[in-house]
Amino acid sequence: MSSSSRLSSILLLFLFVFTLITASEGNFYENFDITWGGNQRAKILNGGQLLTLSLDKTSGSGFRSKHEYLFGRIDMQIKLVPGNSAGTVTTYYLSSEGPTHDEVDFEFLGNLSGDPYILHTNVYSQGKGNREQQFYLWFDPTKAFHTYSIVWNPQCVIFMVDNIPIRVFNNMESMGVPFPSNQPMRLYSSLWNADDWATRGGLVKTDWAHAPFTASYRNFNANACIWSSSQSSCASKSTNSLQTTAWQDQTLDAPGRNRLGWVQKMFMIYNYCTDFKRFPQGLPPECKRSRFL
Ligand SMILES: *[C@@H]1O[C@H](CO)[C@@H](O)[C@H](O)[C@H]1NC(C)=O
């Protein structure tokens, strides 16, 4: 083999490998824009397979999806800020835009080393939230990557952690409760300092001696309907999924209800649906069903 043909076959091989990487599933370059803290605090690494957000004394960082979705299943593996993360908040949520926006929220409130994170969740529909539920996790979310998922279809929104449902918001439009059903949403994530309220209501302050604080993301997967504003429709289904689960009509089956019951019994630390003091006029209408899924 001449040296020039060897060179061209090496080049071909490089091109081939490069194409494989750029076309691979869940690539962060293809699916996300860094919206905050670019270059210094937000980084896409390993050819787009890993993303890190960090927070230092100057500021935090964040990213958002290039696409807007209208129903789908979104999965992301996240490893949260380790060690003393008190005062930091890592958000991971779907949101539409405008005053009557819809939003499905995961927020991870950091803590002192050895003390548990709080997973804070909320659902906004037509601009109205106030539907908080909070949980401890059954593992240390800083030691390894875990999968946080949102299943969103016309029947319900399901929050899942490692494929275990932790919360369900059912479509109860028939009972007058708005449901996120017609506003396309983007996926967002950010890492920021919230030591004015996050850890024990703001009592524990962020310890900047431990900065920068870093959270890592990988294996993004959207098995979802991608919104196209020019056509006012879902133009394409993303195909970057090996999963065969049909999210389109997924609701909680009996094993799902059992697991949800286990999480709510063992790990739920706040539920707006049982906060009678907060709603002296009566609990919100969706609470009638959400306690007995
Ligand atoms: C931090 O740990 C304390 C003590 O275990 C706990 O009461 C609190 O809920 C934890 N989470 C936050 C965000 O403060």
PDB file of C-alpha atoms and ligand atoms in Angstrom:
ATOM      1  CA  MET A   1       0.000   0.000   0.000  1.00  0.00           C
ATOM      2  CA  SER A   2       1.460   3.387  -0.955  1.00  0.00           C
ATOM      3  CA  SER A   3       1.800   5.912   1.787  1.00  0.00           C
ATOM      4  CA  SER A   4      -0.716   8.248   0.174  1.00  0.00           C
ATOM      5  CA  SER A   5      -3.394   5.552  -0.082  1.00  0.00           C
ATOM      6  CA  ARG A   6      -2.650   4.549   3.480  1.00  0.00           C
ATOM      7  CA  LEU A   7      -3.101   8.179   4.454  1.00  0.00           C
ATOM      8  CA  SER A   8      -6.418   8.374   2.638  1.00  0.00           C
ATOM      9  CA  SER A   9      -7.704   5.192   4.270  1.00  0.00           C
ATOM     10  CA  ILE A  10      -6.731   6.589   7.651  1.00  0.00           C
ATOM     11  CA  LEU A  11      -8.595   9.751   6.748  1.00  0.00           C
ATOM     12  CA  LEU A  12     -11.614   7.742   5.692  1.00  0.00           C
ATOM     13  CA  LEU A  13     -11.545   5.869   8.942  1.00  0.00           C
ATOM     14  CA  PHE A  14     -11.411   9.159  10.829  1.00  0.00           C
ATOM     15  CA  LEU A  15     -14.339  10.496   8.860  1.00  0.00           C
ATOM     16  CA  PHE A  16     -16.283   7.340   9.549  1.00  0.00           C
ATOM     17  CA  VAL A  17     -15.648   7.462  13.298  1.00  0.00           C
ATOM     18  CA  PHE A  18     -16.396  11.156  13.370  1.00  0.00           C
ATOM     19  CA  THR A  19     -19.726  10.623  11.584  1.00  0.00           C
ATOM     20  CA  LEU A  20     -20.591   7.881  14.027  1.00  0.00           C
ATOM     21  CA  ILE A  21     -19.989  10.186  16.947  1.00  0.00           C
ATOM     22  CA  THR A  22     -21.873  13.175  15.555  1.00  0.00           C
ATOM     23  CA  ALA A  23     -24.792  11.037  14.491  1.00  0.00           C
ATOM     24  CA  SER A  24     -24.961   9.213  17.773  1.00  0.00           C
ATOM     25  CA  GLU A  25     -27.911   9.381  20.062  1.00  0.00           C
ATOM     26  CA  GLY A  26     -28.509  12.126  22.544  1.00  0.00           C
ATOM     27  CA  ASN A  27     -25.570  14.219  21.434  1.00  0.00           C
ATOM     28  CA  PHE A  28     -25.411  17.422  23.483  1.00  0.00           C
ATOM     29  CA  TYR A  29     -24.079  19.547  20.606  1.00  0.00           C
ATOM     30  CA  GLU A  30     -27.034  18.546  18.447  1.00  0.00           C
ATOM     31  CA  ASN A  31     -29.740  18.797  21.049  1.00  0.00           C
ATOM     32  CA  PHE A  32     -28.840  21.705  23.315  1.00  0.00           C
ATOM     33  CA  ASP A  33     -27.690  25.309  23.461  1.00  0.00           C
ATOM     34  CA  ILE A  34     -25.678  26.605  26.360  1.00  0.00           C
ATOM     35  CA  THR A  35     -27.688  29.596  27.498  1.00  0.00           C
ATOM     36  CA  TRP A  36     -25.713  30.706  30.516  1.00  0.00           C
ATOM     37  CA  GLY A  37     -22.101  30.431  31.667  1.00  0.00           C
ATOM     38  CA  GLY A  38     -20.779  29.336  28.271  1.00  0.00           C
ATOM     39  CA  ASN A  39     -17.105  28.375  27.820  1.00  0.00           C
ATOM     40  CA  GLN A  40     -16.167  28.700  31.428  1.00  0.00           C
ATOM     41  CA  ARG A  41     -18.912  27.192  33.533  1.00  0.00           C
ATOM     42  CA  ALA A  42     -20.936  25.128  31.045  1.00  0.00           C
ATOM     43  CA  LYS A  43     -19.034  22.560  29.018  1.00  0.00           C
ATOM     44  CA  ILE A  44     -19.864  19.916  26.432  1.00  0.00           C
ATOM     45  CA  LEU A  45     -17.258  17.173  26.542  1.00  0.00           C
ATOM     46  CA  ASN A  46     -16.348  13.791  25.028  1.00  0.00           C
ATOM     47  CA  GLY A  47     -17.582  14.658  21.553  1.00  0.00           C
ATOM     48  CA  GLY A  48     -20.989  15.664  22.861  1.00  0.00           C
ATOM     49  CA  GLN A  49     -21.590  12.702  25.158  1.00  0.00           C
ATOM     50  CA  LEU A  50     -21.169  14.574  28.424  1.00  0.00           C
ATOM     51  CA  LEU A  51     -22.219  17.993  29.634  1.00  0.00           C
ATOM     52  CA  THR A  52     -21.167  19.682  32.857  1.00  0.00           C
ATOM     53  CA  LEU A  53     -22.625  22.727  34.543  1.00  0.00           C
ATOM     54  CA  SER A  54     -20.824  24.535  37.279  1.00  0.00           C
ATOM     55  CA  LEU A  55     -21.368  27.304  39.732  1.00  0.00           C
ATOM     56  CA  ASP A  56     -18.730  29.583  41.178  1.00  0.00           C
ATOM     57  CA  LYS A  57     -18.835  32.794  43.113  1.00  0.00           C
ATOM     58  CA  THR A  58     -19.363  34.825  39.940  1.00  0.00           C
ATOM     59  CA  SER A  59     -22.341  32.944  38.560  1.00  0.00           C
ATOM     60  CA  GLY A  60     -24.056  29.690  37.609  1.00  0.00           C
ATOM     61  CA  SER A  61     -24.723  28.079  34.257  1.00  0.00           C
ATOM     62  CA  GLY A  62     -27.459  26.477  32.198  1.00  0.00           C
ATOM     63  CA  PHE A  63     -28.599  24.987  28.921  1.00  0.00           C
ATOM     64  CA  ARG A  64     -31.806  24.403  26.999  1.00  0.00           C
ATOM     65  CA  SER A  65     -32.977  22.110  24.241  1.00  0.00           C
ATOM     66  CA  LYS A  66     -32.894  23.325  20.646  1.00  0.00           C
ATOM     67  CA  HIS A  67     -36.235  21.643  20.015  1.00  0.00           C
ATOM     68  CA  GLU A  68     -39.615  22.243  21.562  1.00  0.00           C
ATOM     69  CA  TYR A  69     -41.638  19.148  22.320  1.00  0.00           C
ATOM     70  CA  LEU A  70     -45.346  18.522  22.487  1.00  0.00           C
ATOM     71  CA  PHE A  71     -45.700  15.229  24.369  1.00  0.00           C
ATOM     72  CA  GLY A  72     -43.044  12.600  24.690  1.00  0.00           C
ATOM     73  CA  ARG A  73     -40.740  10.824  27.025  1.00  0.00           C
ATOM     74  CA  ILE A  74     -37.570  12.673  28.033  1.00  0.00           C
ATOM     75  CA  ASP A  75     -34.765  10.911  29.898  1.00  0.00           C
ATOM     76  CA  MET A  76     -31.524  12.324  31.252  1.00  0.00           C
ATOM     77  CA  GLN A  77     -28.853  10.845  33.468  1.00  0.00           C
ATOM     78  CA  ILE A  78     -27.609  13.345  36.029  1.00  0.00           C
ATOM     79  CA  LYS A  79     -24.918  13.208  38.687  1.00  0.00           C
ATOM     80  CA  LEU A  80     -25.468  15.970  41.189  1.00  0.00           C
ATOM     81  CA  VAL A  81     -22.981  18.270  42.933  1.00  0.00           C
ATOM     82  CA  PRO A  82     -21.055  16.100  45.424  1.00  0.00           C
ATOM     83  CA  GLY A  83     -19.794  16.928  48.912  1.00  0.00           C
ATOM     84  CA  ASN A  84     -20.936  20.134  50.505  1.00  0.00           C
ATOM     85  CA  SER A  85     -23.574  21.331  48.029  1.00  0.00           C
ATOM     86  CA  ALA A  86     -25.666  23.269  50.533  1.00  0.00           C
ATOM     87  CA  GLY A  87     -27.219  26.356  48.962  1.00  0.00           C
ATOM     88  CA  THR A  88     -26.906  25.084  45.389  1.00  0.00           C
ATOM     89  CA  VAL A  89     -29.925  24.226  43.278  1.00  0.00           C
ATOM     90  CA  THR A  90     -29.857  22.100  40.135  1.00  0.00           C
ATOM     91  CA  THR A  91     -32.975  22.518  38.028  1.00  0.00           C
ATOM     92  CA  TYR A  92     -34.167  20.183  35.289  1.00  0.00           C
ATOM     93  CA  TYR A  93     -37.525  21.010  33.761  1.00  0.00           C
ATOM     94  CA  LEU A  94     -39.789  21.330  30.763  1.00  0.00           C
ATOM     95  CA  SER A  95     -41.322  24.736  30.183  1.00  0.00           C
ATOM     96  CA  SER A  96     -43.259  26.663  27.583  1.00  0.00           C
ATOM     97  CA  GLU A  97     -43.098  30.446  27.351  1.00  0.00           C
ATOM     98  CA  GLY A  98     -45.343  33.335  28.316  1.00  0.00           C
ATOM     99  CA  PRO A  99     -47.542  34.313  31.265  1.00  0.00           C
ATOM    100  CA  THR A 100     -49.824  31.289  30.927  1.00  0.00           C
ATOM    101  CA  HIS A 101     -46.961  28.855  30.549  1.00  0.00           C
ATOM    102  CA  ASP A 102     -46.908  25.179  31.418  1.00  0.00           C
ATOM    103  CA  GLU A 103     -44.000  23.712  33.323  1.00  0.00           C
ATOM    104  CA  VAL A 104     -42.932  20.336  34.745  1.00  0.00           C
ATOM    105  CA  ASP A 105     -40.184  20.762  37.332  1.00  0.00           C
ATOM    106  CA  PHE A 106     -37.478  18.735  38.969  1.00  0.00           C
ATOM    107  CA  GLU A 107     -35.271  20.783  41.330  1.00  0.00           C
ATOM    108  CA  PHE A 108     -32.499  19.279  43.404  1.00  0.00           C
ATOM    109  CA  LEU A 109     -31.688  21.183  46.574  1.00  0.00           C
ATOM    110  CA  GLY A 110     -28.135  20.530  47.752  1.00  0.00           C
ATOM    111  CA  ASN A 111     -27.085  19.878  51.323  1.00  0.00           C
ATOM    112  CA  LEU A 112     -24.111  19.542  53.635  1.00  0.00           C
ATOM    113  CA  SER A 113     -21.901  16.471  53.096  1.00  0.00           C
ATOM    114  CA  GLY A 114     -23.739  13.398  54.279  1.00  0.00           C
ATOM    115  CA  ASP A 115     -27.105  15.145  54.571  1.00  0.00           C
ATOM    116  CA  PRO A 116     -29.792  14.270  52.042  1.00  0.00           C
ATOM    117  CA  TYR A 117     -30.682  16.256  48.946  1.00  0.00           C
ATOM    118  CA  ILE A 118     -34.304  17.271  48.555  1.00  0.00           C
ATOM    119  CA  LEU A 119     -35.979  16.577  45.228  1.00  0.00           C
ATOM    120  CA  HIS A 120     -38.532  19.324  44.790  1.00  0.00           C
ATOM    121  CA  THR A 121     -41.210  18.943  42.073  1.00  0.00           C
ATOM    122  CA  ASN A 122     -43.948  21.164  40.710  1.00  0.00           C
ATOM    123  CA  VAL A 123     -46.438  21.317  37.846  1.00  0.00           C
ATOM    124  CA  TYR A 124     -47.641  24.552  36.263  1.00  0.00           C
ATOM    125  CA  SER A 125     -50.583  24.591  33.926  1.00  0.00           C
ATOM    126  CA  GLN A 126     -51.820  27.782  32.260  1.00  0.00           C
ATOM    127  CA  GLY A 127     -49.412  29.817  34.430  1.00  0.00           C
ATOM    128  CA  LYS A 128     -50.594  28.379  37.727  1.00  0.00           C
ATOM    129  CA  GLY A 129     -48.261  26.320  39.895  1.00  0.00           C
ATOM    130  CA  ASN A 130     -48.410  25.891  43.691  1.00  0.00           C
ATOM    131  CA  ARG A 131     -48.382  22.130  43.296  1.00  0.00           C
ATOM    132  CA  GLU A 132     -45.219  21.254  45.155  1.00  0.00           C
ATOM    133  CA  GLN A 133     -44.238  17.772  46.229  1.00  0.00           C
ATOM    134  CA  GLN A 134     -40.861  17.043  47.813  1.00  0.00           C
ATOM    135  CA  PHE A 135     -38.956  13.824  48.279  1.00  0.00           C
ATOM    136  CA  TYR A 136     -35.777  12.388  49.652  1.00  0.00           C
ATOM    137  CA  LEU A 137     -34.112   9.908  47.323  1.00  0.00           C
ATOM    138  CA  TRP A 138     -33.409   6.265  48.147  1.00  0.00           C
ATOM    139  CA  PHE A 139     -29.774   6.653  47.003  1.00  0.00           C
ATOM    140  CA  ASP A 140     -27.008   9.227  47.089  1.00  0.00           C
ATOM    141  CA  PRO A 141     -27.561  11.197  43.850  1.00  0.00           C
ATOM    142  CA  THR A 142     -23.972  12.499  43.898  1.00  0.00           C
ATOM    143  CA  LYS A 143     -22.207   9.138  43.825  1.00  0.00           C
ATOM    144  CA  ALA A 144     -23.346   7.987  40.375  1.00  0.00           C
ATOM    145  CA  PHE A 145     -25.527   8.935  37.426  1.00  0.00           C
ATOM    146  CA  HIS A 146     -29.242   8.272  37.840  1.00  0.00           C
ATOM    147  CA  THR A 147     -32.006   8.631  35.277  1.00  0.00           C
ATOM    148  CA  TYR A 148     -34.628  11.343  35.710  1.00  0.00           C
ATOM    149  CA  SER A 149     -37.529  11.126  33.287  1.00  0.00           C
ATOM    150  CA  ILE A 150     -40.699  12.899  32.332  1.00  0.00           C
ATOM    151  CA  VAL A 151     -43.437  11.031  30.501  1.00  0.00           C
ATOM    152  CA  TRP A 152     -45.920  13.499  29.069  1.00  0.00           C
ATOM    153  CA  ASN A 153     -48.966  12.504  27.061  1.00  0.00           C
ATOM    154  CA  PRO A 154     -52.574  13.715  26.822  1.00  0.00           C
ATOM    155  CA  GLN A 155     -53.610  11.567  29.815  1.00  0.00           C
ATOM    156  CA  CYS A 156     -50.932  12.411  32.360  1.00  0.00           C
ATOM    157  CA  VAL A 157     -47.505  13.650  33.333  1.00  0.00           C
ATOM    158  CA  ILE A 158     -45.369  11.046  35.117  1.00  0.00           C
ATOM    159  CA  PHE A 159     -42.163  11.962  36.968  1.00  0.00           C
ATOM    160  CA  MET A 160     -39.765   9.029  37.188  1.00  0.00           C
ATOM    161  CA  VAL A 161     -36.485   8.365  38.928  1.00  0.00           C
ATOM    162  CA  ASP A 162     -34.588   5.331  37.627  1.00  0.00           C
ATOM    163  CA  ASN A 163     -37.823   4.290  35.969  1.00  0.00           C
ATOM    164  CA  ILE A 164     -39.745   4.364  39.270  1.00  0.00           C
ATOM    165  CA  PRO A 165     -42.736   6.714  39.182  1.00  0.00           C
ATOM    166  CA  ILE A 166     -42.533   9.243  42.003  1.00  0.00           C
ATOM    167  CA  ARG A 167     -45.348  11.533  40.971  1.00  0.00           C
ATOM    168  CA  VAL A 168     -48.281  11.616  38.566  1.00  0.00           C
ATOM    169  CA  PHE A 169     -50.327  14.586  37.446  1.00  0.00           C
ATOM    170  CA  ASN A 170     -53.430  13.338  35.713  1.00  0.00           C
ATOM    171  CA  ASN A 171     -55.384  15.164  33.075  1.00  0.00           C
ATOM    172  CA  MET A 172     -58.433  16.411  34.940  1.00  0.00           C
ATOM    173  CA  GLU A 173     -59.565  18.999  32.440  1.00  0.00           C
ATOM    174  CA  SER A 174     -63.036  17.516  32.746  1.00  0.00           C
ATOM    175  CA  MET A 175     -62.981  18.671  36.381  1.00  0.00           C
ATOM    176  CA  GLY A 176     -61.845  22.159  35.392  1.00  0.00           C
ATOM    177  CA  VAL A 177     -58.134  21.659  36.166  1.00  0.00           C
ATOM    178  CA  PRO A 178     -55.999  22.929  33.253  1.00  0.00           C
ATOM    179  CA  PHE A 179     -53.555  20.362  31.876  1.00  0.00           C
ATOM    180  CA  PRO A 180     -50.407  21.014  29.824  1.00  0.00           C
ATOM    181  CA  SER A 181     -51.807  19.908  26.500  1.00  0.00           C
ATOM    182  CA  ASN A 182     -51.279  22.510  23.819  1.00  0.00           C
ATOM    183  CA  GLN A 183     -48.143  24.553  24.529  1.00  0.00           C
ATOM    184  CA  PRO A 184     -44.870  23.056  23.261  1.00  0.00           C
ATOM    185  CA  MET A 185     -42.146  22.953  25.914  1.00  0.00           C
ATOM    186  CA  ARG A 186     -38.365  23.020  25.874  1.00  0.00           C
ATOM    187  CA  LEU A 187     -36.110  21.136  28.249  1.00  0.00           C
ATOM    188  CA  TYR A 188     -34.027  23.376  30.507  1.00  0.00           C
ATOM    189  CA  SER A 189     -31.415  22.806  33.162  1.00  0.00           C
ATOM    190  CA  SER A 190     -29.374  25.116  35.337  1.00  0.00           C
ATOM    191  CA  LEU A 191     -27.130  25.182  38.356  1.00  0.00           C
ATOM    192  CA  TRP A 192     -27.335  28.237  40.537  1.00  0.00           C
ATOM    193  CA  ASN A 193     -26.953  29.625  44.017  1.00  0.00           C
ATOM    194  CA  ALA A 194     -30.140  29.814  46.070  1.00  0.00           C
ATOM    195  CA  ASP A 195     -28.727  29.998  49.567  1.00  0.00           C
ATOM    196  CA  ASP A 196     -31.319  32.612  50.441  1.00  0.00           C
ATOM    197  CA  TRP A 197     -33.938  29.816  50.615  1.00  0.00           C
ATOM    198  CA  ALA A 198     -32.722  26.383  49.558  1.00  0.00           C
ATOM    199  CA  THR A 199     -31.072  24.619  52.468  1.00  0.00           C
ATOM    200  CA  ARG A 200     -33.250  24.544  55.540  1.00  0.00           C
ATOM    201  CA  GLY A 201     -35.057  27.659  54.391  1.00  0.00           C
ATOM    202  CA  GLY A 202     -31.872  29.680  53.844  1.00  0.00           C
ATOM    203  CA  LEU A 203     -30.274  28.969  57.224  1.00  0.00           C
ATOM    204  CA  VAL A 204     -27.295  27.134  55.684  1.00  0.00           C
ATOM    205  CA  LYS A 205     -25.196  29.257  53.344  1.00  0.00           C
ATOM    206  CA  THR A 206     -23.194  28.186  50.297  1.00  0.00           C
ATOM    207  CA  ASP A 207     -19.570  27.517  51.271  1.00  0.00           C
ATOM    208  CA  TRP A 208     -17.600  29.125  48.438  1.00  0.00           C
ATOM    209  CA  ALA A 209     -14.396  27.465  49.669  1.00  0.00           C
ATOM    210  CA  HIS A 210     -15.793  24.353  47.928  1.00  0.00           C
ATOM    211  CA  ALA A 211     -16.483  26.115  44.603  1.00  0.00           C
ATOM    212  CA  PRO A 212     -16.710  25.417  41.745  1.00  0.00           C
ATOM    213  CA  PHE A 213     -19.730  23.143  42.226  1.00  0.00           C
ATOM    214  CA  THR A 214     -20.321  20.810  39.295  1.00  0.00           C
ATOM    215  CA  ALA A 215     -23.219  18.649  38.069  1.00  0.00           C
ATOM    216  CA  SER A 216     -22.856  16.248  35.111  1.00  0.00           C
ATOM    217  CA  TYR A 217     -25.288  15.097  32.425  1.00  0.00           C
ATOM    218  CA  ARG A 218     -25.234  12.246  29.939  1.00  0.00           C
ATOM    219  CA  ASN A 219     -27.438   9.887  27.897  1.00  0.00           C
ATOM    220  CA  PHE A 220     -30.095  12.419  26.988  1.00  0.00           C
ATOM    221  CA  ASN A 221     -32.937  10.692  25.225  1.00  0.00           C
ATOM    222  CA  ALA A 222     -36.049  12.301  23.777  1.00  0.00           C
ATOM    223  CA  ASN A 223     -38.617   9.935  22.424  1.00  0.00           C
ATOM    224  CA  ALA A 224     -40.885  12.802  21.666  1.00  0.00           C
ATOM    225  CA  CYS A 225     -42.911  14.799  19.244  1.00  0.00           C
ATOM    226  CA  ILE A 226     -40.817  17.717  17.978  1.00  0.00           C
ATOM    227  CA  TRP A 227     -42.786  20.891  17.470  1.00  0.00           C
ATOM    228  CA  SER A 228     -42.388  22.852  14.278  1.00  0.00           C
ATOM    229  CA  SER A 229     -43.698  26.406  14.603  1.00  0.00           C
ATOM    230  CA  SER A 230     -43.611  26.967  10.845  1.00  0.00           C
ATOM    231  CA  GLN A 231     -46.066  24.144  10.351  1.00  0.00           C
ATOM    232  CA  SER A 232     -47.863  24.599  13.676  1.00  0.00           C
ATOM    233  CA  SER A 233     -47.550  20.917  14.238  1.00  0.00           C
ATOM    234  CA  CYS A 234     -45.366  18.119  15.388  1.00  0.00           C
ATOM    235  CA  ALA A 235     -43.219  17.744  12.333  1.00  0.00           C
ATOM    236  CA  SER A 236     -41.173  14.793  13.437  1.00  0.00           C
ATOM    237  CA  LYS A 237     -40.784  12.191  16.062  1.00  0.00           C
ATOM    238  CA  SER A 238     -37.267  12.029  17.366  1.00  0.00           C
ATOM    239  CA  THR A 239     -35.902   8.615  16.718  1.00  0.00           C
ATOM    240  CA  ASN A 240     -32.900   8.578  18.992  1.00  0.00           C
ATOM    241  CA  SER A 241     -34.364   5.937  21.210  1.00  0.00           C
ATOM    242  CA  LEU A 242     -33.762   2.273  21.689  1.00  0.00           C
ATOM    243  CA  GLN A 243     -36.612   2.123  24.108  1.00  0.00           C
ATOM    244  CA  THR A 244     -39.729   0.405  22.942  1.00  0.00           C
ATOM    245  CA  THR A 245     -41.945   1.748  25.719  1.00  0.00           C
ATOM    246  CA  ALA A 246     -44.910   3.459  24.164  1.00  0.00           C
ATOM    247  CA  TRP A 247     -45.100   6.746  26.008  1.00  0.00           C
ATOM    248  CA  GLN A 248     -48.061   7.881  23.936  1.00  0.00           C
ATOM    249  CA  ASP A 249     -50.607   6.111  26.080  1.00  0.00           C
ATOM    250  CA  GLN A 250     -48.547   5.254  29.134  1.00  0.00           C
ATOM    251  CA  THR A 251     -50.430   5.590  32.408  1.00  0.00           C
ATOM    252  CA  LEU A 252     -49.751   3.927  35.712  1.00  0.00           C
ATOM    253  CA  ASP A 253     -50.414   0.218  35.703  1.00  0.00           C
ATOM    254  CA  ALA A 254     -50.807  -1.786  38.917  1.00  0.00           C
ATOM    255  CA  PRO A 255     -47.050  -2.334  39.502  1.00  0.00           C
ATOM    256  CA  GLY A 256     -46.495   1.365  38.752  1.00  0.00           C
ATOM    257  CA  ARG A 257     -49.110   2.325  41.335  1.00  0.00           C
ATOM    258  CA  ASN A 258     -47.434   0.053  43.888  1.00  0.00           C
ATOM    259  CA  ARG A 259     -44.054   1.637  43.305  1.00  0.00           C
ATOM    260  CA  LEU A 260     -45.508   5.124  43.443  1.00  0.00           C
ATOM    261  CA  GLY A 261     -47.172   4.180  46.725  1.00  0.00           C
ATOM    262  CA  TRP A 262     -43.841   2.944  48.085  1.00  0.00           C
ATOM    263  CA  VAL A 263     -42.063   6.196  47.135  1.00  0.00           C
ATOM    264  CA  GLN A 264     -44.839   8.370  48.539  1.00  0.00           C
ATOM    265  CA  LYS A 265     -44.979   6.420  51.790  1.00  0.00           C
ATOM    266  CA  MET A 266     -41.234   6.143  52.397  1.00  0.00           C
ATOM    267  CA  PHE A 267     -39.688   9.217  50.782  1.00  0.00           C
ATOM    268  CA  MET A 268     -42.238  11.974  50.345  1.00  0.00           C
ATOM    269  CA  ILE A 269     -41.590  14.839  52.742  1.00  0.00           C
ATOM    270  CA  TYR A 270     -44.053  17.424  51.474  1.00  0.00           C
ATOM    271  CA  ASN A 271     -47.289  17.195  49.529  1.00  0.00           C
ATOM    272  CA  TYR A 272     -49.372  20.291  48.809  1.00  0.00           C
ATOM    273  CA  CYS A 273     -52.370  17.992  48.631  1.00  0.00           C
ATOM    274  CA  THR A 274     -52.165  17.302  52.356  1.00  0.00           C
ATOM    275  CA  ASP A 275     -51.318  20.868  53.391  1.00  0.00           C
ATOM    276  CA  PHE A 276     -54.691  21.808  54.845  1.00  0.00           C
ATOM    277  CA  LYS A 277     -53.248  24.886  56.582  1.00  0.00           C
ATOM    278  CA  ARG A 278     -52.145  26.288  53.269  1.00  0.00           C
ATOM    279  CA  PHE A 279     -55.535  25.824  51.657  1.00  0.00           C
ATOM    280  CA  PRO A 280     -58.054  26.715  54.360  1.00  0.00           C
ATOM    281  CA  GLN A 281     -60.786  27.150  51.728  1.00  0.00           C
ATOM    282  CA  GLY A 282     -60.279  23.548  50.628  1.00  0.00           C
ATOM    283  CA  LEU A 283     -57.623  21.601  48.762  1.00  0.00           C
ATOM    284  CA  PRO A 284     -57.167  22.165  45.017  1.00  0.00           C
ATOM    285  CA  PRO A 285     -59.586  19.987  42.999  1.00  0.00           C
ATOM    286  CA  GLU A 286     -56.875  17.721  41.517  1.00  0.00           C
ATOM    287  CA  CYS A 287     -55.958  16.614  45.061  1.00  0.00           C
ATOM    288  CA  LYS A 288     -59.105  14.523  45.310  1.00  0.00           C
ATOM    289  CA  ARG A 289     -57.617  11.971  42.981  1.00  0.00           C
ATOM    290  CA  SER A 290     -53.881  12.416  43.343  1.00  0.00           C
ATOM    291  CA  ARG A 291     -53.706  10.869  46.788  1.00  0.00           C
ATOM    292  CA  PHE A 292     -55.148   7.578  45.667  1.00  0.00           C
ATOM    293  CA  LEU A 293     -53.459   6.670  42.477  1.00  0.00           C
TER     294      LEU A 293
HETATM  295  C1  LIG B   1     -30.534  18.634  54.585  1.00  0.00           C
HETATM  296  O1  LIG B   1     -30.338  17.816  55.691  1.00  0.00           O
HETATM  297  C2  LIG B   1     -31.161  18.106  56.810  1.00  0.00           C
HETATM  298  C3  LIG B   1     -30.733  17.230  57.981  1.00  0.00           C
HETATM  299  O2  LIG B   1     -30.806  15.875  57.654  1.00  0.00           O
HETATM  300  C4  LIG B   1     -32.614  17.905  56.420  1.00  0.00           C
HETATM  301  O3  LIG B   1     -33.456  18.280  57.500  1.00  0.00           O
HETATM  302  C5  LIG B   1     -32.947  18.732  55.182  1.00  0.00           C
HETATM  303  O4  LIG B   1     -34.258  18.427  54.750  1.00  0.00           O
HETATM  304  C6  LIG B   1     -31.961  18.453  54.056  1.00  0.00           C
HETATM  305  N1  LIG B   1     -32.204  19.157  52.805  1.00  0.00           N
HETATM  306  C7  LIG B   1     -32.186  20.477  52.634  1.00  0.00           C
HETATM  307  C8  LIG B   1     -32.333  20.968  51.231  1.00  0.00           C
HETATM  308  O5  LIG B   1     -32.074  21.272  53.533  1.00  0.00           O
END
